[in-house]
Amino acid sequence: MSITGPDEEREFLAAYRPEDYHPVAVTVDTVALTLRGGALSVLLIRRAMPPFAGFWALPGGFVRTDKTASGHLVEEDLDEAAMRELTEETGILADSHLEQLATYGDPTRDPRMRVITVAYLALVVDPPDPVSGGDAADAAWTPVAELNLATADAAAGAGARRGRPLAFDHARILADGLERARAKLEYTPLATAFLGPEFTIAELRAVYEAVWGRRVHPGNFHRKVLSVPGFVVETGQVTERGGPRGGRRAQLYRAGDARLLHPALLRPAGEGAEQ
Amino acid sequence: MSITGPDEEREFLAAYRPEDYHPVAVTVDTVALTLRGGALSVLLIRRAMPPFAGFWALPGGFVRTDKTASGHLVEEDLDEAAMRELTEETGILADSHLEQLATYGDPTRDPRMRVITVAYLALVVDPPDPVSGGDAADAAWTPVAELNLATADAAAGAGARRGRPLAFDHARILADGLERARAKLEYTPLATAFLGPEFTIAELRAVYEAVWGRRVHPGNFHRKVLSVPGFVVETGQVTERGGPRGGRRAQLYRAGDARLLHPALLRPAGEGAEQ
DNA sequence: GAAATAGTGTCTCTTAGACAGTATCAA
DNA sequence: TTGATACTGTCTAAGAGACACTATTTC
């Protein structure tokens, strides 16, 4: 019953015709987050083509698995596809952080055919305004607070921009991406991926406050960050000036080499965000 | 440039021919874990068909997206596909826990064609011996300790059973599944999914010890589990007998309704497991 | 009774969080 | 000088882990 010899295996592979099987497409969609004016913002595009033409959506598109005009077979990894689509549709580079989120495969999630999408979470440092391209009619950094995401059950079809919900199941993907970011701030140095190479403790605290949507005690936060080995390392430099309305000049830090935070910075246990 | 009207959208969808695009296949593979004789074990199958015929692998297979002989279009969600393939190939039911792990899409991971696989983690309570079926020539619960998984970098091609490495990139998927299980024991009540409806604190501790691969202090564990709200609830019953070589009879508990553990049961910080 | 297991008491060390105080800067 | 911001000191409560002790059961 089983085929075990190398010759049989070679024959089997030669006779295998991919196009006979499995009419399914694979896309990638990216939840790209950044801090703009202190507000946690997500990169959205307005779809130029059906389905959901005119709707806002996460940037993304089909993974390249097909032959090009030159007959060359394009084979890109999923991560590469996510970065390529992000740049094509918005001009934004996911240079600070990119990680896989989850895969969504509800058979009804795309009206065209069976499409499963691999979702990514990207963080971007101090990005420019996006420039729409490809299948995107528009692109914009959108404050997360402006989207009607009930913090608990955004899965239930919420996530609207200017009154219109997001395309496909993108509201749920966005909610999952936000939760991932919130959770990873607790036990990884992910917050530093929102910031440039040098930052102050107050800027780091601003990341936590924006992502968690709650105030963090400045004094305790300061002491705690410095007490976690490898989280940040002192540069010896201080900021050029104090705050705009007075205040001491702050030490500058760089991200350390810790990949996990011990001890972790736990979210306050209290309920929902305040915004 | 953009198509926004409902008529245009309908026309576009009617003209869309899925088979023109994207020769890619989607599979699901499951890391099914259980406790057998106190040892953390994973369900493996021996492949009957190329590629990797004769190799041990994770149970899994193609997601059904094609027309059957009757012309009926089978559309199953990814979770359903994972459960179906698990049962087809091994006879085992993933009835206790099933969650998505990650998706693996390296263009070279399958010699046939572009195959991306959505990996799942399943937990099974006190399972029978598997019965191989479908494309599986054999199936067996295999103690994780018997696989040569260097705890740190099993990704690098390790994960061998009886001298032979696992098929495809399944060693890496298995390593990711184990790490997911280990991490989730810390902050979720996942350990109860390894056990039947009623269990003792010692049985719960045995789960932690098997999955983490290290001894856990009985007294402190006991007090700590009871101190976490909603982790376990007392049944009022006790075990029929004490231990086989003496010992007090133990209280029986059921899983509580907590979905997160506050405070968490953190892994001891020390390096590598002991086994 | 001896050995094993269940469960509790208690001590020390560390951490979270509240609060207050000092240091330094802009206007 | 005032007010804002950076940073530090200190106190309290709670949790982690070590250790020891009591309770109950099997052999």
XYZ file of C-alpha atoms (C1' of nucleotides) in Angstrom:
604
model
C 0.000 0.000 0.000
C 2.691 2.464 0.887
C 5.225 3.760 -1.597
C 8.631 3.798 -0.053
C 11.322 3.490 -2.730
C 13.051 6.560 -4.124
C 12.144 5.605 -7.696
C 8.471 5.337 -6.909
C 8.620 8.652 -5.097
C 10.228 10.317 -8.102
C 7.590 8.922 -10.444
C 4.824 10.017 -8.143
C 6.087 13.571 -8.000
C 6.501 13.742 -11.789
C 2.887 12.668 -12.281
C 1.541 15.146 -9.735
C -0.484 17.916 -11.347
C -1.099 20.750 -8.925
C -3.770 22.399 -11.033
C -6.007 19.362 -10.630
C -6.474 20.077 -6.962
C -7.676 22.551 -4.441
C -9.030 25.749 -5.938
C -8.009 27.949 -3.036
C -6.232 31.253 -2.866
C -3.977 32.555 -0.129
C -3.738 36.182 0.813
C -1.839 38.110 3.429
C -3.271 41.042 5.371
C -1.343 43.252 7.737
C -2.346 45.123 10.861
C 0.266 47.893 10.728
C 0.350 49.973 13.883
C 2.154 53.160 14.756
C 1.970 56.113 17.114
C 0.866 59.369 15.507
C 0.438 62.393 17.697
C 0.306 60.141 20.716
C -2.562 58.075 19.304
C -2.299 54.411 18.398
C -3.141 54.271 14.694
C -3.669 51.539 12.151
C -2.948 51.681 8.443
C -6.094 51.209 6.333
C -6.688 51.294 2.603
C -9.859 51.981 0.670
C -10.525 49.169 -1.758
C -10.617 50.151 -5.431
C -11.893 46.810 -6.715
C -14.648 44.400 -5.774
C -15.421 42.733 -3.553
C -16.055 45.418 -0.943
C -15.055 48.158 -3.393
C -15.055 51.494 -1.582
C -14.743 49.884 1.833
C -11.826 50.452 4.134
C -9.720 47.372 4.728
C -6.370 46.167 5.961
C -3.627 46.358 3.332
C -2.871 42.990 1.795
C -3.312 40.799 -1.227
C -2.555 37.543 -2.906
C 0.602 35.630 -2.187
C 2.561 35.259 -5.420
C 2.640 31.647 -6.490
C 2.089 32.062 -10.215
C 4.205 32.429 -13.297
C 5.017 35.923 -14.454
C 4.984 37.117 -18.073
C 8.618 36.092 -18.377
C 7.714 32.574 -17.331
C 9.691 32.854 -14.132
C 8.000 31.240 -11.161
C 7.708 33.719 -8.348
C 7.980 32.059 -4.981
C 7.832 34.317 -1.985
C 7.522 33.433 1.641
C 4.455 34.620 3.508
C 6.393 37.299 5.393
C 7.801 38.662 2.155
C 4.334 38.741 0.641
C 3.015 40.721 3.592
C 5.803 43.289 3.293
C 5.465 43.531 -0.483
C 1.714 44.101 -0.379
C 2.057 46.650 2.386
C 4.546 48.673 0.387
C 2.679 48.308 -2.914
C -0.614 49.508 -1.497
C 0.577 52.157 0.943
C 4.257 52.930 0.364
C 4.886 52.090 4.019
C 7.815 49.892 5.010
C 7.386 47.404 7.849
C 10.950 47.911 8.983
C 10.586 47.833 12.744
C 8.685 44.640 13.483
C 6.719 41.986 11.611
C 5.185 38.871 13.084
C 2.497 36.444 12.060
C -0.822 36.873 13.808
C -3.177 34.086 12.776
C -4.861 32.579 9.749
C -8.513 33.070 8.888
C -10.251 30.537 6.690
C -14.009 30.782 7.047
C -15.331 29.434 3.709
C -17.677 32.412 3.373
C -15.217 35.160 4.157
C -14.636 36.066 0.489
C -17.482 35.977 -2.049
C -15.174 35.182 -4.985
C -13.840 31.809 -3.935
C -12.215 30.033 -1.094
C -9.663 32.509 0.217
C -7.720 31.984 3.384
C -5.698 34.855 4.698
C -2.586 34.845 6.816
C -2.660 37.945 8.985
C 0.418 39.818 10.167
C 1.133 42.402 12.794
C 3.606 45.119 11.819
C 4.949 48.048 13.801
C 6.239 51.146 12.089
C 8.357 53.944 13.531
C 7.369 57.528 12.833
C 5.978 56.815 9.355
C 5.146 59.308 6.609
C 1.653 59.640 5.200
C 0.864 56.596 3.096
C 0.729 56.789 -0.700
C -1.964 54.551 -2.097
C -1.096 52.225 -4.932
C -2.015 48.887 -6.446
C -5.623 47.986 -5.695
C -5.913 50.731 -3.096
C -7.884 53.867 -3.971
C -6.780 55.566 -0.788
C -4.706 54.864 2.281
C -4.595 56.491 5.691
C -3.288 56.150 9.208
C -6.440 55.910 11.289
C -6.519 56.362 15.068
C -7.755 53.122 16.558
C -9.967 55.092 18.932
C -11.949 56.396 15.932
C -12.937 52.895 14.913
C -15.943 51.538 16.736
C -14.132 48.614 18.231
C -15.932 47.462 21.327
C -12.822 46.365 23.198
C -14.402 43.067 24.129
C -16.234 41.784 21.065
C -15.019 43.648 18.037
C -15.284 40.270 16.361
C -19.009 40.687 16.100
C -18.808 42.804 12.960
C -17.780 46.132 14.401
C -14.712 48.124 13.386
C -16.069 50.915 11.286
C -14.415 53.892 9.695
C -16.589 56.889 8.946
C -19.735 54.898 9.512
C -18.859 52.002 7.222
C -17.584 48.721 8.588
C -14.292 47.263 7.458
C -14.216 44.842 4.516
C -14.266 41.073 4.939
C -13.507 39.926 8.485
C -10.920 42.645 8.908
C -12.543 44.031 12.045
C -11.860 40.762 13.795
C -8.317 40.577 12.467
C -7.678 44.111 13.658
C -9.066 43.265 17.087
C -6.811 40.219 17.279
C -3.817 42.315 16.243
C -4.511 44.914 18.895
C -4.870 42.265 21.566
C -1.597 40.683 20.471
C 0.200 44.013 20.729
C -1.324 44.743 24.130
C -0.358 41.350 25.479
C 3.178 41.431 24.114
C 3.903 44.792 25.729
C 3.603 42.940 29.010
C 6.247 40.302 28.586
C 8.434 41.401 25.659
C 10.285 44.629 24.777
C 7.889 45.130 21.845
C 7.172 48.701 22.930
C 10.640 49.745 21.775
C 9.634 48.783 18.217
C 7.273 51.776 18.220
C 10.196 54.117 18.910
C 13.372 55.235 17.198
C 16.835 54.035 18.208
C 17.010 56.426 21.166
C 14.134 57.278 23.444
C 13.295 58.490 26.906
C 11.450 56.555 29.580
C 8.566 58.982 29.170
C 8.347 58.176 25.452
C 8.354 54.490 26.277
C 5.613 55.105 28.795
C 3.614 56.953 26.125
C 3.707 53.772 24.018
C 2.294 51.712 26.858
C -0.392 54.284 27.549
C -1.416 54.523 23.891
C -1.520 50.779 23.272
C -3.150 49.845 26.562
C -5.433 52.877 26.492
C -4.810 53.691 30.139
C -2.618 55.905 32.262
C 0.528 54.418 33.725
C 2.067 55.757 36.920
C 5.190 57.698 35.798
C 7.317 57.103 38.869
C 6.653 53.407 39.285
C 6.976 52.832 35.535
C 10.348 54.530 35.490
C 11.776 52.453 38.303
C 10.285 49.263 36.937
C 11.634 49.624 33.404
C 15.126 50.225 34.753
C 14.837 47.195 37.023
C 14.157 44.742 34.175
C 17.517 43.394 32.978
C 18.166 44.027 29.294
C 15.029 46.035 28.604
C 16.796 49.361 28.019
C 20.394 50.521 28.190
C 21.522 54.012 29.059
C 23.241 56.035 26.312
C 24.705 58.629 28.687
C 23.047 61.362 26.617
C 20.132 63.526 27.651
C 17.468 65.265 25.600
C 18.277 68.673 24.057
C 15.601 70.407 26.039
C 13.101 69.721 28.772
C 9.370 69.573 28.149
C 7.604 72.339 26.190
C 6.100 73.722 29.378
C 9.098 73.184 31.593
C 10.613 70.127 33.171
C 13.904 68.409 33.584
C 15.851 67.002 30.645
C 15.537 63.233 30.319
C 18.091 60.468 29.964
C 18.152 58.762 26.585
C 18.041 54.972 26.305
C 18.393 52.329 23.604
C 16.620 48.989 23.427
C 18.528 46.277 25.304
C 19.062 42.704 24.221
C 16.371 41.069 26.343
C 13.785 39.205 24.287
C 11.576 38.512 27.294
C 10.841 40.806 30.216
C 11.608 39.372 33.669
C 9.726 40.443 35.611
C 6.917 41.342 33.247
C 5.100 44.684 33.187
C 1.556 43.516 33.801
C -1.453 45.455 32.663
C -3.533 46.901 35.482
C -6.244 44.316 36.149
C -9.136 46.806 35.864
C -11.756 46.620 33.143
C -11.992 48.303 29.712
C -9.826 51.087 28.347
C -10.597 54.726 28.850
C -9.318 56.430 25.711
C -10.333 53.702 -11.548
C -12.268 52.103 -8.725
C -15.409 50.044 -9.193
C -17.970 51.055 -6.659
C -21.474 50.374 -7.975
C -23.324 47.215 -7.000
C -23.918 46.291 -10.667
C -20.256 46.504 -11.527
C -19.401 44.453 -8.456
C -21.857 41.745 -9.483
C -20.435 41.635 -13.016
C -16.915 41.463 -11.703
C -17.698 38.525 -9.449
C -19.475 36.656 -12.236
C -16.446 37.019 -14.499
C -14.004 35.905 -11.824
C -12.471 32.513 -12.617
C -10.723 31.075 -9.575
C -8.908 28.372 -11.509
C -6.985 31.019 -13.439
C -5.091 32.044 -10.356
C -2.781 30.925 -7.641
C -1.775 27.290 -7.842
C -1.408 26.795 -4.114
C -2.682 24.145 -1.770
C -3.601 24.491 1.881
C -3.117 21.737 4.412
C -3.701 21.447 8.129
C -1.366 19.630 10.507
C -2.037 18.979 14.152
C 0.243 18.683 17.143
C -1.943 16.436 19.320
C -0.637 16.090 22.861
C -1.664 13.867 25.720
C -0.325 12.349 28.910
C 0.418 8.626 28.708
C 1.921 6.928 31.716
C 2.970 10.296 33.052
C 4.874 11.186 29.875
C 3.940 14.014 27.529
C 3.300 12.332 24.182
C 2.562 13.506 20.677
C 0.515 11.735 18.046
C 2.577 10.854 14.948
C 1.716 8.986 11.765
C 3.969 7.188 9.338
C 3.404 8.454 5.825
C 2.203 5.889 3.316
C 2.572 8.100 0.247
C 5.261 10.378 -1.155
C 6.631 12.795 -0.453
C 8.458 11.592 2.662
C 6.890 8.139 2.353
C 7.887 6.048 5.342
C 8.734 9.085 7.450
C 6.961 9.943 10.657
C 4.931 13.127 10.502
C 2.203 15.092 12.194
C -1.295 13.974 11.225
C -2.894 16.292 8.704
C -3.840 16.767 5.111
C -5.484 18.942 2.512
C -8.303 21.264 3.383
C -11.355 20.283 1.341
C -12.167 22.983 -1.152
C -12.993 20.851 -4.163
C -16.069 19.343 -5.697
C -16.918 15.784 -4.713
C -18.132 13.083 -7.120
C -21.717 14.200 -6.471
C -20.798 17.709 -7.587
C -21.393 19.084 -4.127
C -18.895 21.726 -3.098
C -17.324 20.795 0.206
C -16.509 23.835 2.256
C -15.012 23.222 5.646
C -13.441 25.642 8.026
C -9.797 25.168 8.933
C -10.618 23.884 12.419
C -13.001 21.329 10.985
C -10.378 20.195 8.505
C -7.855 19.713 11.302
C -10.299 17.590 13.300
C -11.374 15.577 10.269
C -7.831 14.765 9.194
C -6.858 13.838 12.726
C -9.718 11.382 13.006
C -9.264 9.984 9.489
C -5.596 9.254 9.953
C -5.513 8.173 13.579
C -9.045 7.605 14.864
C -8.327 10.090 17.643
C -10.873 12.774 18.526
C -9.619 16.237 19.473
C -12.436 16.678 21.964
C -10.681 18.476 24.806
C -8.949 21.419 23.192
C -8.115 22.697 19.711
C -6.441 25.965 18.862
C -4.589 27.365 15.906
C -0.837 27.477 16.245
C 0.674 29.200 13.232
C 0.932 28.960 9.463
C 4.021 27.769 7.634
C 4.550 28.836 4.050
C 8.177 28.407 3.016
C 8.008 27.907 -0.777
C 10.319 24.891 -0.542
C 8.611 23.080 2.298
C 6.800 20.629 0.002
C 8.437 19.243 -3.164
C 5.129 18.822 -5.003
C 3.998 22.389 -5.233
C 3.390 25.445 -3.169
C 1.756 24.121 -0.009
C 1.110 26.240 3.009
C 0.019 24.522 6.162
C -2.049 25.819 9.034
C -0.856 24.090 12.186
C -3.074 23.301 15.167
C -2.480 22.317 18.742
C -4.866 19.713 20.166
C -5.075 18.211 23.629
C -6.615 14.805 24.188
C -7.751 13.233 27.451
C -6.768 9.640 28.178
C -6.873 8.537 24.529
C -6.904 4.977 23.166
C -4.182 3.689 20.884
C -4.537 5.301 17.483
C -5.828 3.360 14.472
C -4.085 4.400 11.302
C -6.193 5.235 8.264
C -6.220 7.349 5.137
C -2.704 8.164 3.979
C -1.189 6.914 7.241
C 0.604 3.559 7.244
C 0.953 3.645 11.003
C 0.123 5.899 13.927
C 1.453 6.060 17.451
C 1.540 8.127 20.598
C 5.201 8.988 20.982
C 6.756 10.332 24.186
C 8.147 13.748 23.405
C 11.274 12.881 25.379
C 12.086 10.153 22.836
C 12.274 12.680 20.023
C 15.612 14.417 19.722
C 14.246 17.850 20.238
C 16.964 20.132 21.484
C 14.719 22.252 23.665
C 16.153 25.442 22.275
C 16.578 24.981 18.523
C 14.491 22.030 17.427
C 13.764 24.211 14.426
C 17.154 23.336 12.990
C 15.998 20.029 11.532
C 15.900 17.889 14.649
C 12.883 15.966 15.902
C 13.630 12.401 15.008
C 11.751 9.223 15.751
C 13.778 6.015 15.713
C 16.691 7.735 14.048
C 14.749 9.311 11.216
C 13.775 12.958 11.248
C 10.173 14.053 10.920
C 8.753 14.815 7.469
C 8.601 18.326 6.023
C 9.133 21.055 8.620
C 7.177 19.111 11.198
C 9.989 19.181 13.750
C 9.702 22.939 13.887
C 5.922 22.838 14.064
C 6.123 20.344 16.912
C 8.613 22.539 18.742
C 6.322 25.540 18.337
C 3.376 23.501 19.606
C 5.266 22.378 22.680
C 6.355 25.909 23.435
C 2.768 27.113 23.066
C 1.535 24.484 25.499
C 4.299 25.268 27.994
C 3.608 28.979 27.858
C -0.165 28.634 28.148
C 0.092 26.513 31.270
C 1.452 29.622 32.918
C -1.391 32.009 32.352
C -4.395 29.911 31.358
C -6.139 26.871 32.846
C -5.005 24.810 29.826
C -3.590 22.094 32.094
C -7.133 20.991 32.958
C -7.642 20.082 29.280
C -5.179 17.217 29.792
C -7.403 15.777 32.532
C -10.870 14.334 32.866
C -13.786 16.213 34.436
C -12.608 15.468 37.980
C -9.025 15.495 39.118
C -6.811 15.952 42.146
C -4.286 18.706 42.691
C -1.549 16.087 42.381
C -2.843 15.056 38.950
C -2.888 18.691 37.901
C 0.663 19.019 39.156
C 1.671 15.958 37.144
C 0.486 17.785 34.002
C 2.663 20.774 34.788
C 5.646 18.554 35.512
C 5.227 16.542 32.307
C 4.727 19.542 30.031
C 7.374 21.731 31.616
C 9.756 18.824 32.107
C 10.641 19.849 35.644
C 9.633 19.088 39.208
C 7.165 21.397 40.864
C 7.074 21.857 44.638
C 3.962 19.945 45.837
C 3.106 22.114 48.819
C 3.528 25.477 47.162
C 1.746 24.284 44.018
C -1.205 23.112 46.057
C -1.622 26.383 47.900
C -1.085 28.407 44.754
C -3.636 26.586 42.595
C -6.281 27.045 45.281
C -5.413 30.732 45.563
C -6.106 31.506 41.898
C -9.783 32.490 41.588
C -11.733 30.279 39.179
C -8.914 27.882 38.363
C -10.458 24.860 40.104
C -13.617 24.285 42.141
C -13.987 21.728 44.892
C -16.427 18.869 44.303
C -16.614 17.825 47.947
C -15.653 14.299 46.923
C -12.378 12.573 47.668
C -10.531 9.813 45.816
C -11.535 6.192 46.496
C -8.149 5.331 47.895
C -4.877 6.933 48.819
C -1.697 6.399 46.876
C -0.552 2.901 45.873
C 2.142 2.922 48.539
C 0.226 4.802 51.190
C -0.868 8.362 51.569
C -3.939 10.411 52.350
C -6.964 10.467 50.053
C -7.146 13.600 47.929
C -9.908 16.130 47.330
C -11.393 16.083 43.838
C -11.743 19.268 41.818
C -13.330 20.366 38.565
C -12.077 23.046 36.181
C -13.378 26.492 37.151
C -14.623 29.204 34.825
C -11.478 31.333 34.750
C -10.039 31.772 31.261
C -6.939 33.542 32.515
C -4.925 32.805 35.637
C -4.466 35.739 38.046
C -1.878 35.512 39.378
C -0.130 33.331 36.824
C 1.844 30.178 37.635
C 5.218 31.121 36.251
C 7.749 28.581 35.113
C 10.880 28.429 37.231
C 13.381 30.735 35.546
C 16.176 28.117 35.373
C 17.524 26.771 32.075
C 16.590 23.636 30.063
C 14.314 20.803 31.087
C 15.570 17.751 32.912
C 13.522 14.804 31.645
C 5.098 1.427 62.997
C 7.225 3.021 58.567
C 6.724 5.170 54.445
C 4.144 7.800 51.379
C 1.046 11.253 50.010
C -2.245 15.407 51.054
C -2.509 19.595 52.838
C -1.166 23.788 55.982
C 1.879 27.252 58.576
C 5.367 30.272 58.450
C 9.377 32.705 57.181
C 12.152 35.445 53.829
C 12.764 37.832 49.702
C 10.965 40.219 45.859
C 7.663 42.965 43.462
C 3.477 46.058 42.627
C 1.543 50.127 43.650
C 0.598 54.279 46.337
C 2.431 58.382 47.794
C 5.582 61.800 48.631
C 9.694 64.066 48.077
C 13.838 66.003 45.432
C 16.140 67.643 40.953
C 15.962 70.301 36.957
C 14.062 72.804 33.396
C 10.843 76.463 30.473
C 8.317 80.414 30.630
C 8.794 82.321 40.849
C 5.574 78.967 39.116
C 4.485 74.967 37.199
C 5.848 71.021 34.729
C 8.535 67.071 34.073
C 12.354 63.644 35.550
C 13.643 60.810 38.893
C 14.111 58.650 43.757
C 12.710 57.143 48.563
C 9.734 54.728 51.339
C 5.907 52.226 52.967
C 2.427 48.464 52.547
C 0.377 44.501 50.699
C 0.818 40.469 48.172
C 3.093 36.690 45.885
C 7.136 33.152 45.179
C 9.714 29.777 47.090
C 11.954 27.257 50.898
C 11.149 24.599 54.760
C 8.843 22.353 58.236
C 4.967 20.501 60.211
C 0.363 18.046 60.641
C -3.190 14.716 58.714
C -4.340 10.555 56.683
C -3.681 6.427 54.351
C -1.288 1.796 52.655
C 1.636 -1.827 53.599
